[in-house]
Coordinates of C-alpha atoms in Angstrom, one line a residue:
X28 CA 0.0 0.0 0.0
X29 CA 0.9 3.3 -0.9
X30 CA 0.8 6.1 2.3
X31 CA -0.4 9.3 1.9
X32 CA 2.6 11.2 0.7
X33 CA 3.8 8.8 -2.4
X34 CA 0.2 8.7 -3.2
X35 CA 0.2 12.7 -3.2
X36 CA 3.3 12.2 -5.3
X37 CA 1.8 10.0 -7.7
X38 CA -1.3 12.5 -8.3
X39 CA 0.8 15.5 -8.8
X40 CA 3.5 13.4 -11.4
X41 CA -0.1 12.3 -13.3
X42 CA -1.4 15.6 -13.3
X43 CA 2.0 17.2 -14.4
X44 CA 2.2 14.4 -17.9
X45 CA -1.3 15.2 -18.3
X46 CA -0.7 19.2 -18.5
X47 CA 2.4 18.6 -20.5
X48 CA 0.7 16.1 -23.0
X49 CA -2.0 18.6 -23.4
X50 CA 0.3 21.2 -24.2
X51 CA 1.6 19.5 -26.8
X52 CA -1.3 18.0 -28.3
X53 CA -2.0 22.1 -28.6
X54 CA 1.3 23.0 -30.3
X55 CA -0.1 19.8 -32.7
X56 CA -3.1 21.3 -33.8
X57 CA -2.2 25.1 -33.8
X58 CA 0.9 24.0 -36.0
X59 CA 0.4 23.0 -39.6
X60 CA 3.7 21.9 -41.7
X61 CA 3.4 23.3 -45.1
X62 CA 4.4 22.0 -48.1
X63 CA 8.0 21.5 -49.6
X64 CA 7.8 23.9 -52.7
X65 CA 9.7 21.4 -55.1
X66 CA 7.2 18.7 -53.9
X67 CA 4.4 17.0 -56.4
X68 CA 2.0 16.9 -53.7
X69 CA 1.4 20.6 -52.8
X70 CA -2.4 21.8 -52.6
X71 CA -2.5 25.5 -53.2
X72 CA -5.3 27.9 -52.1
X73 CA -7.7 29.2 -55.3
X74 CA -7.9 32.6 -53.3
X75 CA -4.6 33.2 -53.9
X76 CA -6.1 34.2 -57.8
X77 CA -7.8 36.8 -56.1
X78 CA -11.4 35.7 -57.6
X79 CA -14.7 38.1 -57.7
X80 CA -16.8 36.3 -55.0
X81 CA -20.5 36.5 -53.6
X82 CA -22.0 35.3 -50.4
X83 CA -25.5 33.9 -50.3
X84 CA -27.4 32.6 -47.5
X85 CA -30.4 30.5 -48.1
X86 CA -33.2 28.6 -45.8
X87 CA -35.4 26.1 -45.7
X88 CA -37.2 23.1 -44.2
X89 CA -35.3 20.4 -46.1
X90 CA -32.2 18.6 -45.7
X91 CA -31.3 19.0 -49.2
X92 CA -31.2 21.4 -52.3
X93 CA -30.5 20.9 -55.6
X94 CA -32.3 24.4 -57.2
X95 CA -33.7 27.5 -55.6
X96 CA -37.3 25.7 -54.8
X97 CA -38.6 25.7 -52.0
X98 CA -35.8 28.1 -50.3
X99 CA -35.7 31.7 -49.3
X100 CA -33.1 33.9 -50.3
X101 CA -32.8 36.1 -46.8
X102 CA -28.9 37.7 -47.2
X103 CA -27.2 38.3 -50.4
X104 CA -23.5 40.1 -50.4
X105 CA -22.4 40.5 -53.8
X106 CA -18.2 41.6 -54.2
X107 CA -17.7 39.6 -50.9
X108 CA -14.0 40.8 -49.3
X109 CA -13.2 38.2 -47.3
X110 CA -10.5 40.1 -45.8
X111 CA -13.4 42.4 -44.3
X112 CA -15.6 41.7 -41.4
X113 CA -19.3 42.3 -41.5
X114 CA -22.3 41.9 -39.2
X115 CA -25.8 42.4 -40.6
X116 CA -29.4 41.8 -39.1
X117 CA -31.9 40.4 -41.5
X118 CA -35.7 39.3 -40.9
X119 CA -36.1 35.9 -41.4
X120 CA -40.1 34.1 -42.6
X121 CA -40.7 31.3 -40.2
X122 CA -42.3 28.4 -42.0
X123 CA -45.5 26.7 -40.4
X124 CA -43.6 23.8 -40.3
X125 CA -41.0 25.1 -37.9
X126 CA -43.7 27.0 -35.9
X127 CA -45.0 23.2 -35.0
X128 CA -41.7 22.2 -33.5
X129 CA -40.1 21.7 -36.7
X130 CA -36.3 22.4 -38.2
X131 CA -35.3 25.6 -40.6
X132 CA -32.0 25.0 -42.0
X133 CA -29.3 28.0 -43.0
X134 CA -27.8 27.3 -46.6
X135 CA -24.6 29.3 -46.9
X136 CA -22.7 29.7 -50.1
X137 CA -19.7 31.2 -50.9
X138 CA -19.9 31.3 -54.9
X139 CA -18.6 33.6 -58.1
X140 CA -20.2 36.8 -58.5
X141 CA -23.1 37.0 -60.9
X142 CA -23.7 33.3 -61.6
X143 CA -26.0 31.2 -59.0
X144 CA -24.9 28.8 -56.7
X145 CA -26.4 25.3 -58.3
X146 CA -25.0 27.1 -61.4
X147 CA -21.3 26.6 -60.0
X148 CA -19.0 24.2 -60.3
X149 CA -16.2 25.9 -58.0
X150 CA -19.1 27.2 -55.2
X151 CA -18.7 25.7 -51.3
X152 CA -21.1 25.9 -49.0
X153 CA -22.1 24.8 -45.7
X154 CA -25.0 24.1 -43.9
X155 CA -26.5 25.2 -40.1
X156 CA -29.7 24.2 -38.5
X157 CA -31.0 27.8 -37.0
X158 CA -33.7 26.2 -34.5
X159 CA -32.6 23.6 -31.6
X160 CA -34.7 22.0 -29.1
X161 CA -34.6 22.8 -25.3
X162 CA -36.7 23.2 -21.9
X163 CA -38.0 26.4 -21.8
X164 CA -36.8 28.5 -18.5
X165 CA -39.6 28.5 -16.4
X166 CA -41.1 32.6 -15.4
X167 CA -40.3 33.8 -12.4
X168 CA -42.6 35.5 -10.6
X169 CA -43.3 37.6 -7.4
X170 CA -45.0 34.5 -5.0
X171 CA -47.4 36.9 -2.8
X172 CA -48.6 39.1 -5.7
X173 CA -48.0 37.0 -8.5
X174 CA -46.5 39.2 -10.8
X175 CA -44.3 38.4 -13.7
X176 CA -41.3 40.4 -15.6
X177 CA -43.4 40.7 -18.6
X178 CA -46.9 42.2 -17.4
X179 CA -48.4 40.2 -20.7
X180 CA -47.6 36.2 -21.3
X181 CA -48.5 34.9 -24.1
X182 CA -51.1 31.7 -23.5
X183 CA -49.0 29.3 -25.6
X184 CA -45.6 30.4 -23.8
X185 CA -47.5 29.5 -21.0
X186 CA -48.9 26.3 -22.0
X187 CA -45.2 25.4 -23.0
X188 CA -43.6 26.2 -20.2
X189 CA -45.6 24.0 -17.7
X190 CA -45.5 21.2 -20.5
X191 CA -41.5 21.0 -19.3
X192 CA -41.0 19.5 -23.0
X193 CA -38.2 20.2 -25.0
X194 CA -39.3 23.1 -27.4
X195 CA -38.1 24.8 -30.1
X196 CA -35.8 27.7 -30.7
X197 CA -34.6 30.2 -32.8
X198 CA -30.3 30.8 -32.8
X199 CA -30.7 34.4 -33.3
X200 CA -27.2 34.4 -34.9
X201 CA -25.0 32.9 -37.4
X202 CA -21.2 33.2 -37.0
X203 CA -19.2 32.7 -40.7
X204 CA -15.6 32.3 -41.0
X205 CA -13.3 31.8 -43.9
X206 CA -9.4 30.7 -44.0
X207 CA -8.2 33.4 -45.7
X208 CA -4.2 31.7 -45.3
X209 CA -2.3 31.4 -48.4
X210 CA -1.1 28.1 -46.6
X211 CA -0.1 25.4 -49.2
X212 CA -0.9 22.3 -47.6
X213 CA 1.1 19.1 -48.2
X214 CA -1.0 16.3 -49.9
X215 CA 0.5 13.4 -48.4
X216 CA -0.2 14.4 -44.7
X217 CA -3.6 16.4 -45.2
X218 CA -4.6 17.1 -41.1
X219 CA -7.9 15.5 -41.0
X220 CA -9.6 17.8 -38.7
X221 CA -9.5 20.5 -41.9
X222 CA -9.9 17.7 -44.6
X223 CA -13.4 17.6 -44.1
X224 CA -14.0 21.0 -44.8
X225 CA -12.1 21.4 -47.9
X226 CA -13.4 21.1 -51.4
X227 CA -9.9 20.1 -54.0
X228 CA -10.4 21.3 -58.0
X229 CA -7.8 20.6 -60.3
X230 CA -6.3 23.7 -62.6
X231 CA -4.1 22.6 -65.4
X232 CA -1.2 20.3 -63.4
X233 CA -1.6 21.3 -59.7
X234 CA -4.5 20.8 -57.4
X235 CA -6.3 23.8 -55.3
X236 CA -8.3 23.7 -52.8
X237 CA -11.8 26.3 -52.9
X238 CA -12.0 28.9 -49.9
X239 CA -12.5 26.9 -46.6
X240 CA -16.5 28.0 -45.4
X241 CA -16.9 27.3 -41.7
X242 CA -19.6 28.3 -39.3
X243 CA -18.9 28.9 -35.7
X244 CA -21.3 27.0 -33.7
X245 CA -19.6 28.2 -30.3
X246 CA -21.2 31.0 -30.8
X247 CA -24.6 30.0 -30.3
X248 CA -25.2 30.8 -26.7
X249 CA -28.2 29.9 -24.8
X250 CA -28.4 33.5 -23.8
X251 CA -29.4 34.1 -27.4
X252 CA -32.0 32.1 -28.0
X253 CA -36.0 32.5 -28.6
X254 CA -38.3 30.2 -28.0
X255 CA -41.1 29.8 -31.3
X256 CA -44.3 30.3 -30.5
X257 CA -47.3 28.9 -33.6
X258 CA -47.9 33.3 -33.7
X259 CA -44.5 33.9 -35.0
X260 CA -44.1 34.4 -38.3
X261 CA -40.9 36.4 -38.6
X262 CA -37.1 36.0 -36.2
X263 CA -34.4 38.1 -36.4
X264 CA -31.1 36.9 -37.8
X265 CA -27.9 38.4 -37.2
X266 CA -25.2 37.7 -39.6
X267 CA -21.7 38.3 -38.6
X268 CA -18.4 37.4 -40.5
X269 CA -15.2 37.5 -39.7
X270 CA -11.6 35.8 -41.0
X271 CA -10.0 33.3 -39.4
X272 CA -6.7 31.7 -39.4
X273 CA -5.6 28.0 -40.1
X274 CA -4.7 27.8 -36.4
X275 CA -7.7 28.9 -34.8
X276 CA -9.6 27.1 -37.4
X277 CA -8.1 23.7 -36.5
X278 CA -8.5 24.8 -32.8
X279 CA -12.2 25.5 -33.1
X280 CA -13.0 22.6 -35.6
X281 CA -11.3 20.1 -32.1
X282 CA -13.6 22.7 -29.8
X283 CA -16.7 22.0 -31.2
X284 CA -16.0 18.3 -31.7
X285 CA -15.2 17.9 -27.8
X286 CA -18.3 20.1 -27.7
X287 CA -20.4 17.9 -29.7
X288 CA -18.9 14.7 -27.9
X289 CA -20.3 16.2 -24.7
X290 CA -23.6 16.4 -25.8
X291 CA -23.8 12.6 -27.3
X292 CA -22.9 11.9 -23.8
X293 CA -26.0 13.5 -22.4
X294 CA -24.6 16.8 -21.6
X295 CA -27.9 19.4 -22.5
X296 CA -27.4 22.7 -24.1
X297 CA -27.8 24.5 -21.3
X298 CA -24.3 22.3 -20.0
X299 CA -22.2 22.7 -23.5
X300 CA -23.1 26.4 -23.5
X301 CA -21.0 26.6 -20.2
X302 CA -17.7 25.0 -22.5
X303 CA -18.7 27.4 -25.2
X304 CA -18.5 30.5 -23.0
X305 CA -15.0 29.5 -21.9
X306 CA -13.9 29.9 -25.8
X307 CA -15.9 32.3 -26.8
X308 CA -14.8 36.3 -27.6
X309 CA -11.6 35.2 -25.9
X310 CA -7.6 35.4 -26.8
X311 CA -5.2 32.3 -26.9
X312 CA -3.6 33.8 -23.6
X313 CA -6.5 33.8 -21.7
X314 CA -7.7 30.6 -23.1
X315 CA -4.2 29.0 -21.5
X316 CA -4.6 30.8 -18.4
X317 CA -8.3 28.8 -18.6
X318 CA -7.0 25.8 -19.2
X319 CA -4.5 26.4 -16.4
X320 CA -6.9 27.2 -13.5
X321 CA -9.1 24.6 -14.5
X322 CA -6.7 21.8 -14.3
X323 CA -5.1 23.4 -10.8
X324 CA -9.0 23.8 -10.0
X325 CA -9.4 20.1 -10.7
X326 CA -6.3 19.0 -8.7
X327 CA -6.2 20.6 -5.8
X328 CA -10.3 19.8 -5.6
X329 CA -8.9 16.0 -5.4
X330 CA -6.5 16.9 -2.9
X331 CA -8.5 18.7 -0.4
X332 CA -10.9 15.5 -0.6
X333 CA -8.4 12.9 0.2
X334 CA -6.9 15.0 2.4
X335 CA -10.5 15.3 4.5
X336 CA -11.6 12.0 3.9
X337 CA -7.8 10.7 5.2
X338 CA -8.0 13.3 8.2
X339 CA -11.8 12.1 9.6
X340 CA -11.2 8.3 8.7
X341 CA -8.6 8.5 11.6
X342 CA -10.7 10.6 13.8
X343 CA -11.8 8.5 17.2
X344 CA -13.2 11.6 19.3
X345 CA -14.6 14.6 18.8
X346 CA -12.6 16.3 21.9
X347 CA -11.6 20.3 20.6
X348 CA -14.0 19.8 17.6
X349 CA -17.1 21.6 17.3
X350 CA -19.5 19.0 16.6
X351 CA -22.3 21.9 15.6
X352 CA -19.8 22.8 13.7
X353 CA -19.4 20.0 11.2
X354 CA -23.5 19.6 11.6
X355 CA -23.5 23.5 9.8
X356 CA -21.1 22.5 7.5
X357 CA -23.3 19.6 6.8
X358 CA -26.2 21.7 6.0
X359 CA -24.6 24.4 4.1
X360 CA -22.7 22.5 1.7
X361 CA -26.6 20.5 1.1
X362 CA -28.1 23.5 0.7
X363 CA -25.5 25.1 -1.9
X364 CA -25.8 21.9 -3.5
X365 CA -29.7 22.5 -3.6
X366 CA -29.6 25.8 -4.7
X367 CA -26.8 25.7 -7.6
X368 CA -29.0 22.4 -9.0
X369 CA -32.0 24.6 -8.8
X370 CA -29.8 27.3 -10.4
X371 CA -29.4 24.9 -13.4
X372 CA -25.6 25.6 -12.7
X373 CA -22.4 24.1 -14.8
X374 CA -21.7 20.8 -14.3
X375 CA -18.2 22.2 -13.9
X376 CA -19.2 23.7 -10.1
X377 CA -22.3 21.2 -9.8
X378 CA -20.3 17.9 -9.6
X379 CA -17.4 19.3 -7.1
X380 CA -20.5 20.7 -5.0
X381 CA -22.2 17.5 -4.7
X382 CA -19.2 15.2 -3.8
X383 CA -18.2 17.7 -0.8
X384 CA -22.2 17.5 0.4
X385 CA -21.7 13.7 0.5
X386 CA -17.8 13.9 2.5
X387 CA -20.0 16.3 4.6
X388 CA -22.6 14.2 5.3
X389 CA -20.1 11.5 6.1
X390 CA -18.4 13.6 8.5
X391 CA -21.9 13.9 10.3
X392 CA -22.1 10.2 10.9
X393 CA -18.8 10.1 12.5
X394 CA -18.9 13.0 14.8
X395 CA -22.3 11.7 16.0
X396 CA -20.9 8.3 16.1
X397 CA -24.0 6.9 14.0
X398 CA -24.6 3.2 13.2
X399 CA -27.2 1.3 11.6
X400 CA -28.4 -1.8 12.5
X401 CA -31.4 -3.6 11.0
X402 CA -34.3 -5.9 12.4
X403 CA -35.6 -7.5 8.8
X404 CA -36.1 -4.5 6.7
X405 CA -36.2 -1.8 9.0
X406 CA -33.2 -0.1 9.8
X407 CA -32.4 1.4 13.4
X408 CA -30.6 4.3 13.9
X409 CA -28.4 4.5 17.1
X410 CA -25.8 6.8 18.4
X411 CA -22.6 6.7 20.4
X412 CA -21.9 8.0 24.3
X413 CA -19.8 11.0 24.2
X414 CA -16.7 10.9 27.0
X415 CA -16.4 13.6 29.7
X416 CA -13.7 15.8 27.5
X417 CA -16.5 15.6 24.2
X418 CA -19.1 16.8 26.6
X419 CA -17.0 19.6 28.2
X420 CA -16.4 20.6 24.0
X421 CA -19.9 20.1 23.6
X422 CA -21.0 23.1 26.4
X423 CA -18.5 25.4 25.0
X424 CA -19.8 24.9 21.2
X425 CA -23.4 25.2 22.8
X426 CA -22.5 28.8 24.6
X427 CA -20.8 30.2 21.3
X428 CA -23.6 29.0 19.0
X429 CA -26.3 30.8 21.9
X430 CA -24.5 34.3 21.0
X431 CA -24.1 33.6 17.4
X432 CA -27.9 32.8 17.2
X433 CA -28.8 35.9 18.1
X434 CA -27.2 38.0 15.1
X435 CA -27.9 34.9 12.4
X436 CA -31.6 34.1 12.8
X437 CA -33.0 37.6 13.1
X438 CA -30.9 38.8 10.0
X439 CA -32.2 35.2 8.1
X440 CA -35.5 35.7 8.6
X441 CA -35.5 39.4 7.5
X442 CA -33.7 38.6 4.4
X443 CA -35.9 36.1 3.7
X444 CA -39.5 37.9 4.1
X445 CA -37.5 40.9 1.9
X446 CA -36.6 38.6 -1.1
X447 CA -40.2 37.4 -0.7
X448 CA -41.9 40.9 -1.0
X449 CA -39.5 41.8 -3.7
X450 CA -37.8 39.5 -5.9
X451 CA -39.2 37.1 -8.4
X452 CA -38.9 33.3 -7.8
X453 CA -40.2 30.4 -9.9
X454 CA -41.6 28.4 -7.1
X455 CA -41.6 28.6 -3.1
X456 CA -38.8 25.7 -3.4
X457 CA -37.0 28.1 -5.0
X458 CA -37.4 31.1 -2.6
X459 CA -36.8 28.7 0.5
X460 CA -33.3 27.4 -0.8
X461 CA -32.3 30.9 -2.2
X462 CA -33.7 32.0 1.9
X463 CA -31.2 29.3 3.1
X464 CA -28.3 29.9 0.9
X465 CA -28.1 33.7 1.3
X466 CA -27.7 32.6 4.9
X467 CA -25.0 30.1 4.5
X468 CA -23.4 32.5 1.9
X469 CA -23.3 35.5 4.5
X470 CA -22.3 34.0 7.6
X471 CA -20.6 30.7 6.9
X472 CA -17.2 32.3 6.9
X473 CA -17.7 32.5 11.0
X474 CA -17.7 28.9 11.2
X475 CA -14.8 28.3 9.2
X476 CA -11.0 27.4 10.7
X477 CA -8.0 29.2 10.8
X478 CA -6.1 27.0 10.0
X479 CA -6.5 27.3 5.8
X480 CA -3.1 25.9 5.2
X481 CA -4.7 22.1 5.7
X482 CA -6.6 20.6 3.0
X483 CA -4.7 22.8 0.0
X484 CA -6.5 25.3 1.2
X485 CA -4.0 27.9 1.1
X486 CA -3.7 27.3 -2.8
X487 CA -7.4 26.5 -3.6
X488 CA -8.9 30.0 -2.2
X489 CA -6.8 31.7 -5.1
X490 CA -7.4 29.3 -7.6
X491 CA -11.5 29.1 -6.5
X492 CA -10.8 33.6 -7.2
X493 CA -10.0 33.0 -10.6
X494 CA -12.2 29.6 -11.6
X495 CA -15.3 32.0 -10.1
X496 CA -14.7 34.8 -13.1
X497 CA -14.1 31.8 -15.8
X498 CA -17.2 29.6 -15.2
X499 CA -20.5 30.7 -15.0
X500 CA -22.3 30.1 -11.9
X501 CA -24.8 32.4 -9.7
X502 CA -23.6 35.6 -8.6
X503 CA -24.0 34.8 -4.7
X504 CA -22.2 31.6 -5.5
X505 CA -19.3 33.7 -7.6
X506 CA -18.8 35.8 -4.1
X507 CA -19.2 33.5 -1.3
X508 CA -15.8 32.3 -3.1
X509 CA -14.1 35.5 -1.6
X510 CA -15.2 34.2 2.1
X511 CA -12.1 32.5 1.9
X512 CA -9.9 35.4 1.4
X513 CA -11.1 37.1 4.2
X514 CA -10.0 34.5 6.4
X515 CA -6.8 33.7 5.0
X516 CA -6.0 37.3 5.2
X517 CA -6.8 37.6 9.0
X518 CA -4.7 34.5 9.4
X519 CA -1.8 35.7 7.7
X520 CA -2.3 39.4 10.1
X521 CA -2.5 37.2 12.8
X522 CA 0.9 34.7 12.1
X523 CA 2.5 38.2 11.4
X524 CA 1.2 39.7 15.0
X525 CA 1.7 36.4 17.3
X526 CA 4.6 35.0 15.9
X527 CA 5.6 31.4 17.4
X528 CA 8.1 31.7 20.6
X529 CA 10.2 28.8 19.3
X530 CA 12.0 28.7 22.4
X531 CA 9.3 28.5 25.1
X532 CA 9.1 25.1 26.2
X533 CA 6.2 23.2 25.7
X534 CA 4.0 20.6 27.9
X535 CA 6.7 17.8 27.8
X536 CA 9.8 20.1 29.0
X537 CA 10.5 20.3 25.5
X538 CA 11.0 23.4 22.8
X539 CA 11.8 23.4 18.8
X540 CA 15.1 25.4 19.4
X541 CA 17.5 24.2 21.9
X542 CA 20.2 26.7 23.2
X543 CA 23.5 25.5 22.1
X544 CA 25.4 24.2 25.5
X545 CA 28.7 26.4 25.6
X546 CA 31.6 24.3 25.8
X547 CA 33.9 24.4 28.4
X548 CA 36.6 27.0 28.5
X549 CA 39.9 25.2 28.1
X550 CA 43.1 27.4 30.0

């Protein structure tokens, strides 16, 4: 068996290969060798001719097109620079089809000017459903009054909402990029995350490849969706393009494929929309620094669990330990639990949030000394005897908690009736766990330890900071991360005001810095 610290050691050499291999898979994908100029197999881009283009978007309800039946011509840019960007809103006719749940698909083509797309043989174009499917957010409103944000609901948003079926929605925009590189590729080793999405002509002896068309689906947030309704006839679409490089493009084509992957594993969109906004309107540098924290987030996570589970596991007695203590910890950690999965939070804080509820509840058990026994089929709960030095703990804890009580249930209960009266909820399950968490959230910090340098603390109050800002997750969540701080920086004001008297000597006659004995002075 492995003790602690090799098994520390072990998790910190995986994690460090892991970071390592990752980098380098990046430097893989952002780094494209081109192609020997004297080689046979060289694939050179047609927009290095400099052609006369024109961009034409296109929908319909079908999953194919071969002539302009049956489509709608909604955004047409003849002398299309792809060197300049563009963003332009356009209304769009919703089918009847779609308005009954069904699918409207964005044709895009990039094309020569003047001649139609089914008309050219050189023409690419890519395709984009512009409705997905999703529970609608359920409307808040005001529980005494029963008021809503919008004064006038419409009956079938209504109807939809307490269906809690997956409806559909409009993606109010569509992203285009195009590889505007003169990269010449090599033939021979062709990366296969861009060979997909290129189209190869052949002009006189050497092969090119057509403009690369790609459509950015991480930018199709949640936040930018509308729900369809059988009363709407016409959506707003905004257009925007911009140019991309062969980097980024092989970067976003393995983004949107880990993206996909996510969702095939059950991931909703609500859950791949958190991935998304980590890559989205963001530099390379800041999308290291991402990876970074999450990774050290991930680890240290890990660490301060075994590091808990390995402290308790040894733990006979509850003698200096506040047992209401670890019963507050208990319920606060449920209750955030509760209210980031009523939140509809990132699985990202969700999951890390519901394994520390469960090591909390564990906790429980063994500071109450809990067993179960069963008689047949019914189990019977029974608890341990405290000794004299757990009971003496146990009137200290009670006298602190009597003064504390004072100042936390007046202030709960005030908060609560005043989020009642004047915030929107969507249910009274909703306004008691937001009641309970604001309470957790504001006063939790007085139950916590000094002593942050146990459990990786000391490191995962500074990485929690920074993971706060990347993910998404409710604003009191975001600043009950800063608790921590507060605490750590008293502690550090207080090692700086009491420093330890290394010399004083201790119970046992003993002290961490012996005097040197002076030897004898020889005449």
């Amino acid at each position: 068996m492995l003790n602690r610290s090799s098994f520390t050691t072990l998790v910190v050499g995986v994690f460090i290969v892991y970071v390592v291999h990752t980098c380098w898979v990046m430097y893989g994908i952002v780094y494209t060798k081109p192609c020997e100029s004297h080689s046979d197999n060289c694939i050179k881009p047609y927009l290095s001719k400099r052609p006369k283009l024109q961009l034409s978007v296109y929908t319909t309800t079908r999953t194919s097109i071969s002539a302009e039946n049956n489509v709608d011509l909604v955004l047409n840019v003849d002398n299309f620079d792809v060197e300049s960007r563009f963003e332009r809103t356009v209304n769009v006719t919703v089918p009847k089809k779609t308005r009954n749940n069904g699918t409207l698909y964005a044709y895009i083509f990039l094309h020569h000017s003047g001649v139609l797309p089914w008309h050219d043989g050189k023409q690419v174009h890519i395709v984009s459903p512009l409705t997905t499917y999703m529970i609608p957010k359920p409307e808040e409103i005001n529980l005494i009054t029963g008021e809503t944000g919008t004064q006038q609901i419409d009956t079938e948003k209504k109807e939809s909402n307490a269906l809690d079926e997956p409806v559909s929605h409009w993606r109010s925009r569509l992203t285009l990029n195009v590889m505007v590189e003169d990269f010449i590729f090599d033939g021979s080793s062709l990366p296969a995350d861009v060979h997909r999405y290129m189209k190869m002509i052949q002009l006189g002896k050497s092969v090119h490849y057509l403009p690369i068309l790609f459509i950015d689906q991480l930018s199709n947030r949640v936040k930018d969706l509308m729900m369809i309704n059988r009363s709407t006839t016409e959506l707003p679409l905004t257009v925007s393009y911009d140019k991309i490089s062969l980097g980024k493009l092989r970067f976003w084509i393995h983004m949107q494929d880990a993206v996909y992957s996510l969702q095939q594993f059950g991931f909703s969109e609500k859950d791949a929309d958190e991935v998304k906004g980590i890559f989205v309107d963001t530099n390379l540098y800041f999308l290291a620094l991402t990876f970074f924290v999450a990774a050290f987030h991930l680890l240290f996570d890990f660490l301060a669990f075994k590091n808990d589970i390995s402290f308790w596991k040894k733990k006979k007695n509850m003698v200096g330990m506040s047992t209401k203590a670890v019963l507050w910890r208990c319920f606060s950690t449920v209750v955030i639990f509760l209210f980031l999965l009523d939140e509809q939070t990132s699985l990202l804080v969700l999951i890390p949030a519901g394994i520390g509820a469960v090591i909390e509840v564990w906790k429980v058990k063994k500071a109450l000394k809990i067993t179960f026994q069963w008689r047949g089929l019914t189990p019977i709960i029974k608890f341990g005897t405290c000794s004299e030095s757990e009971k003496k703990t146990e009137e200290y804890d009670t006298q602190a908690m009597k003064y504390l009580s004072y100042l936390l249930y007046p202030l709960c209960v005030g908060g609560a009736v005043y989020s009642l009266l004047n915030i929107r909820y969507k249910s009274w399950y909703s306004w008691l766990i937001n009641s309970f968490v604001n309470g957790v959230y504001a006063f939790g910090f007085l139950f916590m330890l000094p002593q942050l340098f146990v459990n990786y603390k000391a490191f995962n109050t500074f990485i929690d900071d920074i993971f706060a800002f990347i993910i998404t997750m409710p604003t009191s969540h975001r600043l009950a991360c800063f608790r921590d701080d507060v605490v750590f920086l008293i502690y550090l004001y207080q090692r700086w005001l009491y420093p330890v008297d290394k010399t004083r000597v201790n119970e046992y006659g003993e002290s961490y810095e012996e005097k040197p004995k002076r030897k004898p002075h020889i005449n």
